[in-house]
XYZ file of C-alpha atoms in Angstrom:
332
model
C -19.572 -23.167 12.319
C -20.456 -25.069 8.987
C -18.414 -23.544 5.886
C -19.511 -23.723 2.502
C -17.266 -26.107 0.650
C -16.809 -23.556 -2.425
C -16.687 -20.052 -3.084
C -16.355 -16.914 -5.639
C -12.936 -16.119 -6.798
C -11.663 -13.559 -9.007
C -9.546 -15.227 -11.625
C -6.829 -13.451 -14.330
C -7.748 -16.403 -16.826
C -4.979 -14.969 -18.803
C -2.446 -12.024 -19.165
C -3.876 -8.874 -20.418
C -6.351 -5.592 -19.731
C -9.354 -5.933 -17.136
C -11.473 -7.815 -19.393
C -9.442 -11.224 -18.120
C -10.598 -10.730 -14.397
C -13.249 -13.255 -14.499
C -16.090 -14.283 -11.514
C -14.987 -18.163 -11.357
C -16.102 -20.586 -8.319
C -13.030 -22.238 -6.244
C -12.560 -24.843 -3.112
C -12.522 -22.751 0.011
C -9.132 -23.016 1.691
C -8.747 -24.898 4.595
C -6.131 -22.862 7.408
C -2.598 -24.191 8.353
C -1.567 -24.631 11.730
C -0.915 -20.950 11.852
C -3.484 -19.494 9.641
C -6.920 -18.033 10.136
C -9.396 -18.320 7.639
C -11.636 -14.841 6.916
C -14.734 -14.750 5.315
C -13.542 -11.609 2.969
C -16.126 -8.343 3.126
C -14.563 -6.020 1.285
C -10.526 -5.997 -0.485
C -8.317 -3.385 -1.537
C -7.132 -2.902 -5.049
C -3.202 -2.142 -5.368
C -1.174 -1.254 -8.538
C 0.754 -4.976 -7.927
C -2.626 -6.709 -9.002
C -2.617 -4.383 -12.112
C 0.841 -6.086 -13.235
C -0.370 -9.809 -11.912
C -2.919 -9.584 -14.163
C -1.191 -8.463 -17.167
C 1.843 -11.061 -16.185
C 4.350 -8.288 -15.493
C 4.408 -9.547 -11.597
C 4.266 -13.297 -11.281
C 3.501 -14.461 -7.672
C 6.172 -16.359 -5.989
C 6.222 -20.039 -5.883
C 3.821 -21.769 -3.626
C 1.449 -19.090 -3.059
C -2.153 -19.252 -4.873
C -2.528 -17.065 -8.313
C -6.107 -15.653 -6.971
C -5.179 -11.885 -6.962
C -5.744 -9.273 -3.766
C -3.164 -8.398 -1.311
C -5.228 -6.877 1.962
C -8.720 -7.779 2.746
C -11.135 -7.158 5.769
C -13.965 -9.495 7.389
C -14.672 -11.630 9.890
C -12.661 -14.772 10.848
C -14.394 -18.336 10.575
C -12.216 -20.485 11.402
C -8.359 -20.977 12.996
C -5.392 -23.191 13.006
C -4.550 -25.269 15.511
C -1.610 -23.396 16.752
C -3.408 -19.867 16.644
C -4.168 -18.265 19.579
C -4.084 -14.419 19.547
C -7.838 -15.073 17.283
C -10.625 -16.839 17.671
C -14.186 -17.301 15.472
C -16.246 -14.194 15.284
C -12.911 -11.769 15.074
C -13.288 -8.407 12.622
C -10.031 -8.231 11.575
C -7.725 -6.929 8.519
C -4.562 -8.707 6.969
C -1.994 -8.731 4.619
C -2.101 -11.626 2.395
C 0.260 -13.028 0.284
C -2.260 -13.465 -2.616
C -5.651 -14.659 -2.652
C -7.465 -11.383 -1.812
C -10.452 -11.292 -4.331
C -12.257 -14.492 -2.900
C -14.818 -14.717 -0.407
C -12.550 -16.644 1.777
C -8.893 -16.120 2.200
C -6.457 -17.971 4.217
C -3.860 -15.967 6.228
C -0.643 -16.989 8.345
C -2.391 -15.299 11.814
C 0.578 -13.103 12.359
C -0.465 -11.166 9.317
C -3.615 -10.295 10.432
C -4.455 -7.248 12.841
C -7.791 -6.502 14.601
C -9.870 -4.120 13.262
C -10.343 -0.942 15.469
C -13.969 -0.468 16.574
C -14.559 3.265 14.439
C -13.420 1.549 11.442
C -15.772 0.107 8.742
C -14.629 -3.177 6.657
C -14.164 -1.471 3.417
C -11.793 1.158 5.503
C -10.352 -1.816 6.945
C -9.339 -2.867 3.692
C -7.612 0.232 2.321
C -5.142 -0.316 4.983
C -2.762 -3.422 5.227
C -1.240 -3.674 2.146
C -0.594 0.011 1.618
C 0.290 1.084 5.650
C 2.805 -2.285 5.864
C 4.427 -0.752 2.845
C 4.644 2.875 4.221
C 5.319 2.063 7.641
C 8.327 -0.123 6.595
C 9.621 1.997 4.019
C 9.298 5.260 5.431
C 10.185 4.503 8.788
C 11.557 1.200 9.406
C 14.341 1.687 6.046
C 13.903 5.227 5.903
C 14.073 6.287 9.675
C 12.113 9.174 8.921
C 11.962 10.781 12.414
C 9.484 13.345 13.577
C 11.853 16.455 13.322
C 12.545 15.473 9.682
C 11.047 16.714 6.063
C 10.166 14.359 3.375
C 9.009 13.916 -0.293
C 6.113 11.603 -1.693
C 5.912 10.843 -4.778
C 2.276 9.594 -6.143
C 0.951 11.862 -3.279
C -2.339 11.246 -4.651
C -2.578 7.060 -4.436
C -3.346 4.892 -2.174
C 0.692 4.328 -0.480
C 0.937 8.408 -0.864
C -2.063 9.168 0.863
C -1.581 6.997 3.376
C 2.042 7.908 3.728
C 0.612 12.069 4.140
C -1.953 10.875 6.573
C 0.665 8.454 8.525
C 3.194 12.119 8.623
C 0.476 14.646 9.318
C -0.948 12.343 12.695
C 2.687 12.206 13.722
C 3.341 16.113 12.837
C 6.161 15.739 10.554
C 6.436 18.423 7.467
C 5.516 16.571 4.210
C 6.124 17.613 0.269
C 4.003 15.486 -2.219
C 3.791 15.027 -6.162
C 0.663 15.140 -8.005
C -0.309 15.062 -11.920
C -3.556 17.419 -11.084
C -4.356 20.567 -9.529
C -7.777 18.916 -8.157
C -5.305 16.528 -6.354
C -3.147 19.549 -5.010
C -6.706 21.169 -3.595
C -7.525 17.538 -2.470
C -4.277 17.496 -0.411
C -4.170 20.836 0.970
C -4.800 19.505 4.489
C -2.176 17.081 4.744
C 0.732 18.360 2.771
C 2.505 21.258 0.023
C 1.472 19.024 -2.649
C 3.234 19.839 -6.123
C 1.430 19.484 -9.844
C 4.831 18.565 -11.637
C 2.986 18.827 -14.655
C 2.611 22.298 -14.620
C 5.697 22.958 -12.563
C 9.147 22.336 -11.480
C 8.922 19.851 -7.879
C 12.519 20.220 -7.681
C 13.098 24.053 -7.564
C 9.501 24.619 -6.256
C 10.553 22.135 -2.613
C 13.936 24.109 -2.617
C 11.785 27.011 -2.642
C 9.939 25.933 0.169
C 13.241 24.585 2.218
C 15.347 27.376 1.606
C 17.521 25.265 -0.554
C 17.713 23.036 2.262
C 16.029 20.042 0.238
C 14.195 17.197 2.448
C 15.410 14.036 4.875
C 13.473 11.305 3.189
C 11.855 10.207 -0.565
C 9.686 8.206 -1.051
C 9.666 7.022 -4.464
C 7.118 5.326 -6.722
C 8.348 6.927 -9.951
C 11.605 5.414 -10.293
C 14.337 6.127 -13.337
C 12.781 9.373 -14.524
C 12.950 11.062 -11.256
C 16.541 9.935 -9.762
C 18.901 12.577 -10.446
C 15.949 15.320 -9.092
C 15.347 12.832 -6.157
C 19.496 12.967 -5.396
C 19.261 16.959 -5.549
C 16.743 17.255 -3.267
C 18.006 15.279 -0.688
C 19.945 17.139 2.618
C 23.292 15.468 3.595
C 22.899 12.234 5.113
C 19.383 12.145 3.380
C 17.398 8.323 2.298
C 16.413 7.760 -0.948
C 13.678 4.967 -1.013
C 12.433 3.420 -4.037
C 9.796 1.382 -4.039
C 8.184 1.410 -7.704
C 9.422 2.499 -11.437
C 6.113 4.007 -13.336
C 8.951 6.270 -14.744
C 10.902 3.237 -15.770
C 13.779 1.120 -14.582
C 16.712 2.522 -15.543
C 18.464 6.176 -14.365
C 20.296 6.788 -17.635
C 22.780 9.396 -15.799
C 23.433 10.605 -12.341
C 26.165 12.393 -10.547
C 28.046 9.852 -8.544
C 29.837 13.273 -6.731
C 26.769 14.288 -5.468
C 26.120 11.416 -3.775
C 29.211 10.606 -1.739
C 28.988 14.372 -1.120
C 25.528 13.952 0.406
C 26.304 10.684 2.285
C 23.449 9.926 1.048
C 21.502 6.356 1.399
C 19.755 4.898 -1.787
C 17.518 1.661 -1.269
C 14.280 0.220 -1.994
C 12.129 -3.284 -1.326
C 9.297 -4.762 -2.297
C 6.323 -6.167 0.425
C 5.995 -9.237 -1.891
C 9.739 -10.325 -1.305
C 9.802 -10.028 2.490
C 9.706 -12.985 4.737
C 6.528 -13.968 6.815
C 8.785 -13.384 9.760
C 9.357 -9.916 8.440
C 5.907 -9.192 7.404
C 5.167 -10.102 11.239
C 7.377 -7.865 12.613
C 6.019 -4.791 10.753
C 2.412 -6.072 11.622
C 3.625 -5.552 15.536
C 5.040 -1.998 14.746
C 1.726 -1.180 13.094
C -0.184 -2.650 16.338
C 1.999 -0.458 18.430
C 2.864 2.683 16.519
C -0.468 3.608 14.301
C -3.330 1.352 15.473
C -3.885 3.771 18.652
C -3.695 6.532 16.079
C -6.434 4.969 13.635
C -8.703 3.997 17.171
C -8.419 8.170 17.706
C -9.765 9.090 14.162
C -6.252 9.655 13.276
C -4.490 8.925 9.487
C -7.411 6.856 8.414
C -7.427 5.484 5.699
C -8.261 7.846 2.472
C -11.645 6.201 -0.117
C -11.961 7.337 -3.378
C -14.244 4.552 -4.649
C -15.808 0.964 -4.069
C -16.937 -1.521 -6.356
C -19.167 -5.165 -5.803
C -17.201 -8.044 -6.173
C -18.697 -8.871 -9.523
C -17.573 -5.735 -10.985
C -13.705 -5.875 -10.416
C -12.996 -5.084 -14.060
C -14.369 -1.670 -13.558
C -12.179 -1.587 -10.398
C -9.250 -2.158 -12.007
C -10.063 0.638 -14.939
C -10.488 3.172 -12.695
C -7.011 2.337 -10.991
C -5.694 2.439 -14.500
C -6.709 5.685 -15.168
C -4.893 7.329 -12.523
C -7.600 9.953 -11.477
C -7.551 8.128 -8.067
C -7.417 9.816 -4.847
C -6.558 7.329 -2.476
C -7.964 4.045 -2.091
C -10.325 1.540 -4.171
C -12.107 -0.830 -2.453
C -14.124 -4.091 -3.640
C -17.053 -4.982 -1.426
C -18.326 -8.452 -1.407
C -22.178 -7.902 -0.760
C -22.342 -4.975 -2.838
């Protein structure tokens, strides 16, 4: 197969709102031994690429500065040392940047094939945000199917994802929304919550018989902490994975915790190892892919874009109406 020698890229030509995201033209990227190279058809948007671009979430050292973190298409060429793809492939992957390009290199063991009933812009709402869920919520969390938990964000892409992911595997969910058109939107999957109109806290105690819930998972951060450490049951997990309500938890009872034997930690999908990243990719293969092949926890759309109009993409994600996932498609 002849390649094109350049392609379209999405730059951030500098730190700031989505009028920096520019349409720029780039070499293509030639695989390592143990990449695969995809000719991109449609990539997700995540909140991460939202702090790239206004410099709040630098990518690591080594690894290209073209944003997009999960893309879907068909793969053009391999490394020499790949053998579990070949040309012609329709497959999805976590990247490690580079997403918003019309060709993306990929180490091979991030990549997964694409189940026949799924589309490629449904293929590309789910790495980046089922990786994270899977090994938050079940690899750190060890939420098991007899269990209750909590999702914060219910309504984006990790927290639907995380209610679909529960509902396929029959485990009771609780979710926090900012809307009461995301509570109605939810109403299949999970007792969502509008904590801006009331209490999540004594509403899910309501609901438990003061019993609170197993797992959290937690995009909100500082602002929800000392509610998060109420809710939880005794030997209940406590993962954070994201601080829209800040940083810092100014005060918490310590008590309450050791009482509770309770487990606080959190991670980040950028900071894991390939090796790790593999490993998770091989759960997914295992655990959800026959799920997604059955119609099962797919993956939740609320909007795509073309390529070209990414800064439109990234204002909608900004305005936090979202319902699930938004999707750039590359021949829109």
């Amino acid at each position: 197969m002849t390649l094109p020698t350049t392609m379209k890229i999405i730059e951030i030509t500098a730190p700031g709102g989505p009028e920096v995201l520019k349409v720029q033209e780039a070499n293509i990227p030639v695989p390592q031994a143990d990449e695969v190279l995809i000719e991109v058809k449609a990539a997700g948007i995540n909140r991460p690429d939202v702090l790239q671009r206004m410099g709040l979430y630098p990518m690591p050292k080594g690894v290209t500065q073209i944003p997009g973190l999960e893309v879907a298409g068909v793969v053009v060429a391999v490394g020499d040392q790949v053998q579990q793809f070949k040309v012609g492939d329709k497959v999805c992957a976590l990247t490690n940047g580079g997403g918003y390009a019309q060709y993306c290199a990929v180490a091979a063991t991030q990549v997964l094939p694409i189940p026949e009933n799924l589309s490629f812009t449904q293929a590309a709402a789910i790495p980046e945000t089922f990786f994270t869920v899977w090994a938050n919520l079940f690899d750190i969390g060890r939420l098991k199917a007899n269990e209750t938990a909590l999702i914060h964000g219910g309504a984006s892409g990790i927290g639907t994802t995380a209610l679909a992911i529960c509902h396929a595997l029959g485990i009771k969910t609780f979710a926090t929304v900012g809307s009461e058109d995301k509570v109605e939107a939810l109403s299949d999957l999970t007792t969502a919550i509008n904590y801006k109109t009331q209490d999540f806290e004594q509403e899910i105690l309501k609901h438990t018989q003061d019993q609170g819930v197993d797992v959290i998972l937690d995009i909100v951060g500082g602002s929800y902490f000392q509610k998060n450490l109420n809710l939880l049951k005794r030997d209940g997990r406590l993962v954070i994975i994201g601080f829209m309500g800040g940083r810092i938890a100014k005060e918490f009872d310590l008590q309450k915790l050791i009482l509770k034997r309770a487990t606080i930690t959190g991670s980040t999908m950028r900071a894991r190892t390939s090796e790790e990243k593999a490993q998770i990719a091989q759960s997914l293969h295992e655990h959800v892919w026959p799920l997604l092949a059955q119609g099962k926890c797919l993956p939740q759309i609320y909007k795509t874009y073309a390529f070209s109009d990414v800064q439109s993409a990234h204002e909608c994600m900004e305005q936090g109406d979202h319902i699930g996932k938004i999707v750039l498609e590359m021949n829109a």
